Amino acid sequence: MRLGVPKEIKNHEYRVGLTPDSVREVVSHGHSVVVETGAGLGIGASDADYQAAGATILATAAEVFEMAEMIVKVKEPQAVERKMLRPDHLLFTYLHLAPDPEQTKDLVESGAVCIAYETVRDAKGRLPLLAPMSQVAGRLSIQAGATALQKANGGCGVLLGGVPGVAPAKVVVIGGGVVGSHAIAMALGLGADVTVLDRNVDVLAALSEQFGAALKTVYSTNASLEEHVTSADLVIGAVLVAGAAAPKLVTAEHIKAMKPGSVVVDVAIDQGGCFETAHATTHQEPTYIVDEVVHYCVANMPGAVPRTSTYALNNATLPYVLALADKGYKQALSDIPGFLPGLNVYKGKVTVKEVADNLGYEYLSPEDALASE
């Protein structure tokens, strides 16, 4: 199979679909790889590095899309890229379709087979291709929040860990999954006063055992959410409903009741965000202010640390890339436990129920999609 790796073009996105090491693995399996020139510069990988790994360098994304059978990316294809998709293309990347009707429409109309990293599950039901970026985003959320708290950036001027004799910042994490646990680890490491809210008592118990008495665990109700959010200096939105739009847990009224100069970081913004006042921002202009509360809502947070993010992502995605290339998508999706839910769009049909329901498409199950030919 011929794999294509275009350069990412989303605002300040420096990650790349395949590293040179991954390319070498793909080539060793008897496949070929075409890479757009400069695609790896954001992670410190030159065209020469890719050529040494066995890739062919092409001058434009259009040439990559023209030659490739499978497109391997990081972020969802932008409008100009979606126009280059064909019915014979296999697309493997993050998609986050539920809050993105334009992308969904274009992918449906392309006729391509589109598999999304974020809805692939493993044998235990976990999200193995989302987890590495959730780890990065969780850790970054604290760095971003701490920076936004600085007075020059619109914050209230509180140091996250405080100093002897001065109380630390109060950090509230909504959601105790992968993002939340990594945000907690970073915040506690910096000396913050950290509280996590979740509706799963088993998750709270596990976090309590992991972090000990330093972490306050609270069962999330409307009342407890309001109490802790409105008294926080920094709130991390770490809520995930796989494949679906994120629930708006923090309302505009909650934001209005927060302290002036407090900060919210919406890690769920890829799925529409869990703050009612949230809208996607970019690394170029990462924050905005609503009711004197600083909002950080960058939709590709891990792109800020592309070397770490790309290598972590490739560690997880490479076995799936190889399976798709070696076996073809039908066999690979059937053989690997949990891979089939990754199928989001199949030859003009939406194969994720949450996306179909949210955006008004007829739903075709992935099982029926693969059996349709």
mmCIF file of C-alpha atoms in Angstrom:
data_model
loop_
_atom_site.group_PDB
_atom_site.id
_atom_site.type_symbol
_atom_site.label_atom_id
_atom_site.label_comp_id
_atom_site.label_asym_id
_atom_site.label_seq_id
_atom_site.Cartn_x
_atom_site.Cartn_y
_atom_site.Cartn_z
ATOM 1 C CA MET A 1 0.000 0.000 0.000
ATOM 2 C CA ARG A 2 1.135 3.579 -0.629
ATOM 3 C CA LEU A 3 0.815 5.800 2.442
ATOM 4 C CA GLY A 4 0.784 9.591 2.274
ATOM 5 C CA VAL A 5 1.817 12.059 4.974
ATOM 6 C CA PRO A 6 0.861 15.672 4.207
ATOM 7 C CA LYS A 7 2.154 18.613 6.231
ATOM 8 C CA GLU A 8 -0.346 19.684 8.889
ATOM 9 C CA ILE A 9 -1.880 23.067 8.091
ATOM 10 C CA LYS A 10 -4.089 23.794 11.100
ATOM 11 C CA ASN A 11 -3.053 26.981 12.923
ATOM 12 C CA HIS A 12 0.280 26.414 14.694
ATOM 13 C CA GLU A 13 0.058 22.651 14.254
ATOM 14 C CA TYR A 14 3.571 21.223 14.160
ATOM 15 C CA ARG A 15 2.914 17.519 14.673
ATOM 16 C CA VAL A 16 3.174 15.040 11.813
ATOM 17 C CA GLY A 17 1.336 11.806 11.043
ATOM 18 C CA LEU A 18 4.392 9.547 10.859
ATOM 19 C CA THR A 19 7.878 9.990 12.282
ATOM 20 C CA PRO A 20 10.902 8.810 10.269
ATOM 21 C CA ASP A 21 11.123 5.787 12.589
ATOM 22 C CA SER A 22 7.506 4.909 11.797
ATOM 23 C CA VAL A 23 8.160 5.333 8.082
ATOM 24 C CA ARG A 24 11.060 2.888 8.341
ATOM 25 C CA GLU A 25 8.738 0.329 9.958
ATOM 26 C CA VAL A 26 6.093 0.793 7.260
ATOM 27 C CA VAL A 27 8.663 0.432 4.472
ATOM 28 C CA SER A 28 10.100 -2.700 6.117
ATOM 29 C CA HIS A 29 6.630 -4.248 5.724
ATOM 30 C CA GLY A 30 6.849 -3.784 1.962
ATOM 31 C CA HIS A 31 4.800 -0.584 1.637
ATOM 32 C CA SER A 32 5.776 2.810 0.250
ATOM 33 C CA VAL A 33 5.426 6.229 1.852
ATOM 34 C CA VAL A 34 5.207 9.678 0.268
ATOM 35 C CA VAL A 35 5.764 12.700 2.508
ATOM 36 C CA GLU A 36 5.149 16.354 1.752
ATOM 37 C CA THR A 37 8.320 18.410 1.951
ATOM 38 C CA GLY A 38 8.783 20.032 5.346
ATOM 39 C CA ALA A 39 6.124 17.878 7.010
ATOM 40 C CA GLY A 40 8.441 16.868 9.854
ATOM 41 C CA LEU A 41 10.238 20.145 10.509
ATOM 42 C CA GLY A 42 8.064 20.864 13.554
ATOM 43 C CA ILE A 43 9.454 17.769 15.302
ATOM 44 C CA GLY A 44 13.005 18.322 14.091
ATOM 45 C CA ALA A 45 12.801 15.760 11.271
ATOM 46 C CA SER A 46 14.185 16.899 7.922
ATOM 47 C CA ASP A 47 13.278 15.697 4.442
ATOM 48 C CA ALA A 48 16.627 13.910 4.449
ATOM 49 C CA ASP A 49 15.623 12.012 7.590
ATOM 50 C CA TYR A 50 12.476 10.790 5.856
ATOM 51 C CA GLN A 51 14.388 9.868 2.703
ATOM 52 C CA ALA A 52 16.894 7.903 4.788
ATOM 53 C CA ALA A 53 13.931 6.006 6.276
ATOM 54 C CA GLY A 54 12.728 5.100 2.781
ATOM 55 C CA ALA A 55 10.127 7.781 2.035
ATOM 56 C CA THR A 56 9.723 9.745 -1.187
ATOM 57 C CA ILE A 57 9.472 13.507 -0.701
ATOM 58 C CA LEU A 58 6.843 15.367 -2.727
ATOM 59 C CA ALA A 59 6.557 19.103 -3.222
ATOM 60 C CA THR A 60 2.882 19.634 -2.391
ATOM 61 C CA ALA A 61 0.010 18.185 -0.422
ATOM 62 C CA ALA A 62 -1.900 17.794 -3.688
ATOM 63 C CA GLU A 63 0.771 15.387 -4.943
ATOM 64 C CA VAL A 64 0.622 13.417 -1.682
ATOM 65 C CA PHE A 65 -3.166 13.076 -1.893
ATOM 66 C CA GLU A 66 -2.940 12.189 -5.578
ATOM 67 C CA MET A 67 -0.420 9.375 -5.064
ATOM 68 C CA ALA A 68 -1.490 7.943 -1.710
ATOM 69 C CA GLU A 69 -4.041 5.243 -0.991
ATOM 70 C CA MET A 70 -4.000 5.854 2.778
ATOM 71 C CA ILE A 71 -3.618 9.351 4.246
ATOM 72 C CA VAL A 72 -2.089 9.423 7.732
ATOM 73 C CA LYS A 73 -2.499 12.725 9.570
ATOM 74 C CA VAL A 74 -2.796 14.128 13.068
ATOM 75 C CA LYS A 75 -5.546 16.744 12.972
ATOM 76 C CA GLU A 76 -8.826 16.654 11.084
ATOM 77 C CA PRO A 77 -8.459 17.519 7.378
ATOM 78 C CA GLN A 78 -9.006 21.195 6.743
ATOM 79 C CA ALA A 79 -11.414 22.359 4.013
ATOM 80 C CA VAL A 80 -8.733 22.533 1.324
ATOM 81 C CA GLU A 81 -7.565 19.023 2.209
ATOM 82 C CA ARG A 82 -11.072 17.595 2.224
ATOM 83 C CA LYS A 83 -11.487 18.705 -1.382
ATOM 84 C CA MET A 84 -8.595 16.395 -2.292
ATOM 85 C CA LEU A 85 -10.149 13.268 -0.776
ATOM 86 C CA ARG A 86 -11.390 10.590 -3.195
ATOM 87 C CA PRO A 87 -13.686 7.576 -2.824
ATOM 88 C CA ASP A 88 -10.657 5.271 -2.962
ATOM 89 C CA HIS A 89 -8.895 7.018 -0.080
ATOM 90 C CA LEU A 90 -8.490 5.624 3.422
ATOM 91 C CA LEU A 91 -8.098 8.456 5.961
ATOM 92 C CA PHE A 92 -6.606 7.749 9.398
ATOM 93 C CA THR A 93 -6.428 10.720 11.781
ATOM 94 C CA TYR A 94 -8.234 12.563 14.568
ATOM 95 C CA LEU A 95 -11.640 13.755 13.333
ATOM 96 C CA HIS A 96 -13.862 14.918 16.247
ATOM 97 C CA LEU A 97 -16.932 15.041 14.009
ATOM 98 C CA ALA A 98 -19.773 15.583 16.504
ATOM 99 C CA PRO A 99 -19.322 19.377 16.812
ATOM 100 C CA ASP A 100 -18.151 19.843 13.192
ATOM 101 C CA PRO A 101 -20.997 19.684 10.642
ATOM 102 C CA GLU A 102 -18.932 21.144 7.777
ATOM 103 C CA GLN A 103 -16.203 18.533 8.075
ATOM 104 C CA THR A 104 -18.748 15.737 8.422
ATOM 105 C CA LYS A 105 -20.589 16.903 5.294
ATOM 106 C CA ASP A 106 -17.357 17.049 3.274
ATOM 107 C CA LEU A 107 -16.188 13.620 4.429
ATOM 108 C CA VAL A 108 -19.571 12.083 3.617
ATOM 109 C CA GLU A 109 -19.520 13.676 0.169
ATOM 110 C CA SER A 110 -15.928 12.547 -0.473
ATOM 111 C CA GLY A 111 -16.935 8.878 -0.411
ATOM 112 C CA ALA A 112 -13.720 8.069 1.468
ATOM 113 C CA VAL A 113 -13.312 5.578 4.297
ATOM 114 C CA CYS A 114 -12.480 7.632 7.400
ATOM 115 C CA ILE A 115 -11.157 6.111 10.622
ATOM 116 C CA ALA A 116 -10.767 8.368 13.668
ATOM 117 C CA TYR A 117 -8.107 7.854 16.316
ATOM 118 C CA GLU A 118 -10.344 9.165 19.087
ATOM 119 C CA THR A 119 -13.052 6.485 18.818
ATOM 120 C CA VAL A 120 -10.792 3.419 18.514
ATOM 121 C CA ARG A 121 -11.063 1.240 21.608
ATOM 122 C CA ASP A 122 -8.925 -1.567 22.968
ATOM 123 C CA ALA A 123 -10.009 -4.940 24.319
ATOM 124 C CA LYS A 124 -10.821 -3.335 27.683
ATOM 125 C CA GLY A 125 -12.913 -0.545 26.158
ATOM 126 C CA ARG A 126 -10.292 2.157 26.680
ATOM 127 C CA LEU A 127 -9.287 4.754 24.062
ATOM 128 C CA PRO A 128 -5.674 3.847 23.225
ATOM 129 C CA LEU A 129 -5.134 6.364 20.412
ATOM 130 C CA LEU A 130 -6.650 9.250 22.346
ATOM 131 C CA ALA A 131 -4.819 8.464 25.578
ATOM 132 C CA PRO A 132 -1.348 9.767 24.604
ATOM 133 C CA MET A 133 -2.710 13.151 23.545
ATOM 134 C CA SER A 134 -4.990 13.240 26.580
ATOM 135 C CA GLN A 135 -1.904 12.744 28.745
ATOM 136 C CA VAL A 136 -0.135 15.613 26.998
ATOM 137 C CA ALA A 137 -3.205 17.871 27.061
ATOM 138 C CA GLY A 138 -3.827 17.180 30.743
ATOM 139 C CA ARG A 139 -0.301 18.181 31.653
ATOM 140 C CA LEU A 140 -0.336 21.173 29.311
ATOM 141 C CA SER A 141 -3.630 22.397 30.759
ATOM 142 C CA ILE A 142 -1.907 23.212 34.027
ATOM 143 C CA GLN A 143 0.998 24.965 32.306
ATOM 144 C CA ALA A 144 -1.452 26.984 30.204
ATOM 145 C CA GLY A 145 -3.635 27.760 33.196
ATOM 146 C CA ALA A 146 -0.695 28.849 35.330
ATOM 147 C CA THR A 147 0.453 31.197 32.563
ATOM 148 C CA ALA A 148 -3.038 32.623 32.071
ATOM 149 C CA LEU A 149 -3.281 33.341 35.802
ATOM 150 C CA GLN A 150 -0.436 35.831 35.471
ATOM 151 C CA LYS A 151 -1.689 39.413 35.706
ATOM 152 C CA ALA A 152 -0.148 40.459 32.385
ATOM 153 C CA ASN A 153 -2.210 37.738 30.690
ATOM 154 C CA GLY A 154 -5.518 38.816 32.209
ATOM 155 C CA GLY A 155 -5.376 36.587 35.275
ATOM 156 C CA CYS A 156 -5.707 37.502 38.915
ATOM 157 C CA GLY A 157 -1.959 37.300 39.557
ATOM 158 C CA VAL A 158 -1.889 34.134 41.647
ATOM 159 C CA LEU A 159 1.083 31.753 41.678
ATOM 160 C CA LEU A 160 -0.235 28.231 41.328
ATOM 161 C CA GLY A 161 1.787 26.779 44.216
ATOM 162 C CA GLY A 162 1.885 29.886 46.376
ATOM 163 C CA VAL A 163 4.910 30.449 48.619
ATOM 164 C CA PRO A 164 5.466 29.921 52.351
ATOM 165 C CA GLY A 165 2.980 32.108 54.166
ATOM 166 C CA VAL A 166 0.776 32.641 51.085
ATOM 167 C CA ALA A 167 -1.928 30.165 50.082
ATOM 168 C CA PRO A 168 -1.653 28.328 46.750
ATOM 169 C CA ALA A 169 -4.181 28.651 43.951
ATOM 170 C CA LYS A 170 -7.329 26.541 44.088
ATOM 171 C CA VAL A 171 -7.473 24.225 41.069
ATOM 172 C CA VAL A 172 -10.667 22.337 40.206
ATOM 173 C CA VAL A 173 -10.542 19.497 37.687
ATOM 174 C CA ILE A 174 -13.857 18.369 36.185
ATOM 175 C CA GLY A 175 -13.474 14.754 35.100
ATOM 176 C CA GLY A 176 -11.090 12.160 36.497
ATOM 177 C CA GLY A 177 -10.130 10.318 33.309
ATOM 178 C CA VAL A 178 -6.793 10.406 31.514
ATOM 179 C CA VAL A 179 -6.803 14.186 30.997
ATOM 180 C CA GLY A 180 -7.959 14.831 34.540
ATOM 181 C CA SER A 181 -5.471 12.500 36.219
ATOM 182 C CA HIS A 182 -2.534 14.036 34.384
ATOM 183 C CA ALA A 183 -3.754 17.554 35.149
ATOM 184 C CA ILE A 184 -4.028 16.566 38.808
ATOM 185 C CA ALA A 185 -0.486 15.179 38.834
ATOM 186 C CA MET A 186 0.919 18.408 37.402
ATOM 187 C CA ALA A 187 -1.114 20.692 39.669
ATOM 188 C CA LEU A 188 -0.218 18.768 42.818
ATOM 189 C CA GLY A 189 3.409 18.694 41.707
ATOM 190 C CA LEU A 190 3.392 22.484 41.577
ATOM 191 C CA GLY A 191 1.885 22.709 45.036
ATOM 192 C CA ALA A 192 -1.658 23.771 44.154
ATOM 193 C CA ASP A 193 -4.784 23.081 46.217
ATOM 194 C CA VAL A 194 -6.497 20.522 43.956
ATOM 195 C CA THR A 195 -10.073 19.206 43.885
ATOM 196 C CA VAL A 196 -11.448 16.739 41.314
ATOM 197 C CA LEU A 197 -15.127 16.225 40.528
ATOM 198 C CA ASP A 198 -16.473 13.103 38.832
ATOM 199 C CA ARG A 199 -19.728 11.126 38.748
ATOM 200 C CA ASN A 200 -17.995 7.748 38.951
ATOM 201 C CA VAL A 201 -17.197 6.763 42.531
ATOM 202 C CA ASP A 202 -14.765 4.096 41.331
ATOM 203 C CA VAL A 203 -12.795 6.784 39.472
ATOM 204 C CA LEU A 204 -12.745 8.962 42.585
ATOM 205 C CA ALA A 205 -11.595 6.027 44.702
ATOM 206 C CA ALA A 206 -8.782 5.215 42.283
ATOM 207 C CA LEU A 207 -7.627 8.843 42.200
ATOM 208 C CA SER A 208 -7.737 9.036 45.987
ATOM 209 C CA GLU A 209 -5.597 5.927 46.238
ATOM 210 C CA GLN A 210 -3.193 7.253 43.584
ATOM 211 C CA PHE A 211 -2.688 10.751 44.978
ATOM 212 C CA GLY A 212 -3.517 10.339 48.654
ATOM 213 C CA ALA A 213 -4.724 13.021 51.014
ATOM 214 C CA ALA A 214 -3.220 15.820 48.910
ATOM 215 C CA LEU A 215 -6.146 15.474 46.465
ATOM 216 C CA LYS A 216 -9.717 16.335 47.420
ATOM 217 C CA THR A 217 -12.262 14.111 45.641
ATOM 218 C CA VAL A 218 -15.870 15.263 45.267
ATOM 219 C CA TYR A 219 -18.853 13.491 43.713
ATOM 220 C CA SER A 220 -20.125 15.775 40.957
ATOM 221 C CA THR A 221 -23.643 17.130 41.351
ATOM 222 C CA ASN A 222 -25.101 20.405 40.151
ATOM 223 C CA ALA A 223 -24.617 21.834 43.622
ATOM 224 C CA SER A 224 -21.047 20.620 44.155
ATOM 225 C CA LEU A 225 -20.045 21.699 40.657
ATOM 226 C CA GLU A 226 -21.361 25.204 41.240
ATOM 227 C CA GLU A 227 -19.734 25.443 44.662
ATOM 228 C CA HIS A 228 -16.273 24.421 43.561
ATOM 229 C CA VAL A 229 -16.185 26.095 40.142
ATOM 230 C CA THR A 230 -17.274 29.478 41.438
ATOM 231 C CA SER A 231 -14.643 29.465 44.195
ATOM 232 C CA ALA A 232 -11.738 28.268 42.005
ATOM 233 C CA ASP A 233 -8.775 30.174 40.628
ATOM 234 C CA LEU A 234 -8.305 27.652 37.812
ATOM 235 C CA VAL A 235 -10.848 25.189 36.399
ATOM 236 C CA ILE A 236 -9.823 22.400 34.020
ATOM 237 C CA GLY A 237 -12.596 20.945 31.846
ATOM 238 C CA ALA A 238 -11.569 17.326 31.293
ATOM 239 C CA VAL A 239 -14.894 15.759 30.327
ATOM 240 C CA LEU A 240 -15.159 13.187 27.537
ATOM 241 C CA VAL A 241 -18.041 11.318 25.983
ATOM 242 C CA ALA A 242 -16.312 9.288 23.254
ATOM 243 C CA GLY A 243 -17.492 10.279 19.790
ATOM 244 C CA ALA A 244 -20.164 12.651 21.084
ATOM 245 C CA ALA A 245 -20.304 16.372 21.772
ATOM 246 C CA ALA A 246 -19.121 17.269 25.267
ATOM 247 C CA PRO A 247 -21.864 18.162 27.762
ATOM 248 C CA LYS A 248 -22.017 21.838 28.793
ATOM 249 C CA LEU A 249 -21.447 21.317 32.489
ATOM 250 C CA VAL A 250 -20.247 24.802 33.405
ATOM 251 C CA THR A 251 -22.904 27.363 32.539
ATOM 252 C CA ALA A 252 -22.631 31.029 31.668
ATOM 253 C CA GLU A 253 -24.077 31.776 35.112
ATOM 254 C CA HIS A 254 -21.280 29.786 36.750
ATOM 255 C CA ILE A 255 -18.715 31.797 34.774
ATOM 256 C CA LYS A 256 -20.370 35.062 35.802
ATOM 257 C CA ALA A 257 -20.136 34.024 39.454
ATOM 258 C CA MET A 258 -16.409 33.193 39.295
ATOM 259 C CA LYS A 259 -13.763 35.490 40.731
ATOM 260 C CA PRO A 260 -12.410 38.206 38.411
ATOM 261 C CA GLY A 261 -9.148 37.018 36.857
ATOM 262 C CA SER A 262 -9.848 33.329 37.385
ATOM 263 C CA VAL A 263 -9.078 30.987 34.491
ATOM 264 C CA VAL A 264 -10.850 28.116 32.728
ATOM 265 C CA VAL A 265 -9.076 25.672 30.410
ATOM 266 C CA ASP A 266 -11.431 23.638 28.219
ATOM 267 C CA VAL A 267 -9.577 20.500 27.141
ATOM 268 C CA ALA A 268 -12.881 19.161 25.747
ATOM 269 C CA ILE A 269 -13.046 21.924 23.130
ATOM 270 C CA ASP A 270 -12.239 19.432 20.337
ATOM 271 C CA GLN A 271 -15.637 17.904 21.104
ATOM 272 C CA GLY A 272 -17.398 21.255 21.417
ATOM 273 C CA GLY A 273 -16.305 22.136 24.937
ATOM 274 C CA CYS A 274 -17.783 21.609 28.405
ATOM 275 C CA PHE A 275 -18.040 25.310 29.278
ATOM 276 C CA GLU A 276 -21.096 27.097 27.897
ATOM 277 C CA THR A 277 -18.986 30.185 27.166
ATOM 278 C CA ALA A 278 -16.250 28.269 25.345
ATOM 279 C CA HIS A 279 -15.350 28.562 21.677
ATOM 280 C CA ALA A 280 -12.275 27.170 19.973
ATOM 281 C CA THR A 281 -9.121 29.282 19.938
ATOM 282 C CA THR A 282 -5.673 28.810 18.410
ATOM 283 C CA HIS A 283 -2.106 28.830 19.678
ATOM 284 C CA GLN A 284 -1.760 32.206 17.951
ATOM 285 C CA GLU A 285 -4.585 33.721 20.024
ATOM 286 C CA PRO A 286 -5.158 31.187 22.799
ATOM 287 C CA THR A 287 -7.309 33.139 25.246
ATOM 288 C CA TYR A 288 -10.262 35.493 25.493
ATOM 289 C CA ILE A 289 -12.187 36.945 28.418
ATOM 290 C CA VAL A 290 -15.852 36.535 29.320
ATOM 291 C CA ASP A 291 -17.184 38.227 32.476
ATOM 292 C CA GLU A 292 -13.599 38.867 33.645
ATOM 293 C CA VAL A 293 -12.768 35.127 33.426
ATOM 294 C CA VAL A 294 -9.891 34.113 31.153
ATOM 295 C CA HIS A 295 -10.809 31.279 28.764
ATOM 296 C CA TYR A 296 -8.094 29.064 27.236
ATOM 297 C CA CYS A 297 -9.739 26.887 24.580
ATOM 298 C CA VAL A 298 -7.056 25.848 22.099
ATOM 299 C CA ALA A 299 -8.401 23.017 19.965
ATOM 300 C CA ASN A 300 -5.027 21.371 19.324
ATOM 301 C CA MET A 301 -3.260 21.806 22.633
ATOM 302 C CA PRO A 302 -0.682 19.005 22.144
ATOM 303 C CA GLY A 303 0.516 20.793 18.997
ATOM 304 C CA ALA A 304 2.365 23.178 21.313
ATOM 305 C CA VAL A 305 4.825 20.392 22.162
ATOM 306 C CA PRO A 306 5.020 18.561 18.825
ATOM 307 C CA ARG A 307 8.102 16.459 19.459
ATOM 308 C CA THR A 308 6.699 14.895 22.617
ATOM 309 C CA SER A 309 3.206 14.633 21.144
ATOM 310 C CA THR A 310 4.154 13.125 17.782
ATOM 311 C CA TYR A 311 6.383 10.422 19.202
ATOM 312 C CA ALA A 312 3.823 9.562 21.892
ATOM 313 C CA LEU A 313 1.079 9.392 19.278
ATOM 314 C CA ASN A 314 3.113 7.254 16.883
ATOM 315 C CA ASN A 315 3.881 4.793 19.668
ATOM 316 C CA ALA A 316 0.143 4.174 19.839
ATOM 317 C CA THR A 317 -0.920 4.503 16.192
ATOM 318 C CA LEU A 318 1.877 2.613 14.417
ATOM 319 C CA PRO A 319 0.509 -0.915 15.071
ATOM 320 C CA TYR A 320 -2.841 0.162 13.613
ATOM 321 C CA VAL A 321 -1.186 1.845 10.624
ATOM 322 C CA LEU A 322 0.743 -1.352 9.909
ATOM 323 C CA ALA A 323 -2.381 -3.487 10.266
ATOM 324 C CA LEU A 324 -4.322 -1.276 7.840
ATOM 325 C CA ALA A 325 -1.498 -1.399 5.318
ATOM 326 C CA ASP A 326 -0.755 -5.112 5.716
ATOM 327 C CA LYS A 327 -4.324 -6.436 5.813
ATOM 328 C CA GLY A 328 -6.472 -3.724 4.255
ATOM 329 C CA TYR A 329 -9.008 -1.801 6.308
ATOM 330 C CA LYS A 330 -11.766 -4.438 6.258
ATOM 331 C CA GLN A 331 -9.609 -7.216 7.663
ATOM 332 C CA ALA A 332 -7.804 -4.934 10.109
ATOM 333 C CA LEU A 333 -11.038 -3.458 11.478
ATOM 334 C CA SER A 334 -12.445 -6.962 11.886
ATOM 335 C CA ASP A 335 -9.367 -8.601 13.397
ATOM 336 C CA ILE A 336 -8.282 -6.089 16.050
ATOM 337 C CA PRO A 337 -10.528 -5.914 19.139
ATOM 338 C CA GLY A 338 -11.982 -2.426 19.508
ATOM 339 C CA PHE A 339 -10.747 -1.128 16.151
ATOM 340 C CA LEU A 340 -14.154 -1.193 14.449
ATOM 341 C CA PRO A 341 -15.626 1.714 16.489
ATOM 342 C CA GLY A 342 -12.891 3.842 14.915
ATOM 343 C CA LEU A 343 -14.789 3.771 11.633
ATOM 344 C CA ASN A 344 -16.574 7.148 11.502
ATOM 345 C CA VAL A 345 -17.511 7.638 7.835
ATOM 346 C CA TYR A 346 -17.804 4.858 5.273
ATOM 347 C CA LYS A 347 -18.348 5.660 1.610
ATOM 348 C CA GLY A 348 -20.934 8.367 2.188
ATOM 349 C CA LYS A 349 -22.447 6.981 5.399
ATOM 350 C CA VAL A 350 -21.953 8.084 9.010
ATOM 351 C CA THR A 351 -21.038 5.090 11.167
ATOM 352 C CA VAL A 352 -20.954 6.706 14.635
ATOM 353 C CA LYS A 353 -24.412 6.895 16.187
ATOM 354 C CA GLU A 354 -23.667 9.955 18.322
ATOM 355 C CA VAL A 355 -22.462 11.880 15.268
ATOM 356 C CA ALA A 356 -25.420 10.788 13.148
ATOM 357 C CA ASP A 357 -27.880 11.751 15.886
ATOM 358 C CA ASN A 358 -26.160 15.053 16.628
ATOM 359 C CA LEU A 359 -25.861 16.193 13.016
ATOM 360 C CA GLY A 360 -28.992 14.643 11.505
ATOM 361 C CA TYR A 361 -27.535 11.837 9.375
ATOM 362 C CA GLU A 362 -28.891 8.370 8.804
ATOM 363 C CA TYR A 363 -26.843 5.990 10.917
ATOM 364 C CA LEU A 364 -25.180 2.898 9.456
ATOM 365 C CA SER A 365 -23.488 0.633 11.972
ATOM 366 C CA PRO A 366 -19.817 -0.085 11.252
ATOM 367 C CA GLU A 367 -20.622 -3.819 11.199
ATOM 368 C CA ASP A 368 -23.267 -3.288 8.512
ATOM 369 C CA ALA A 369 -20.933 -0.955 6.632
ATOM 370 C CA LEU A 370 -18.234 -3.597 6.304
ATOM 371 C CA ALA A 371 -20.831 -6.218 5.359
ATOM 372 C CA SER A 372 -22.391 -4.001 2.688
ATOM 373 C CA GLU A 373 -20.024 -5.130 -0.068
#
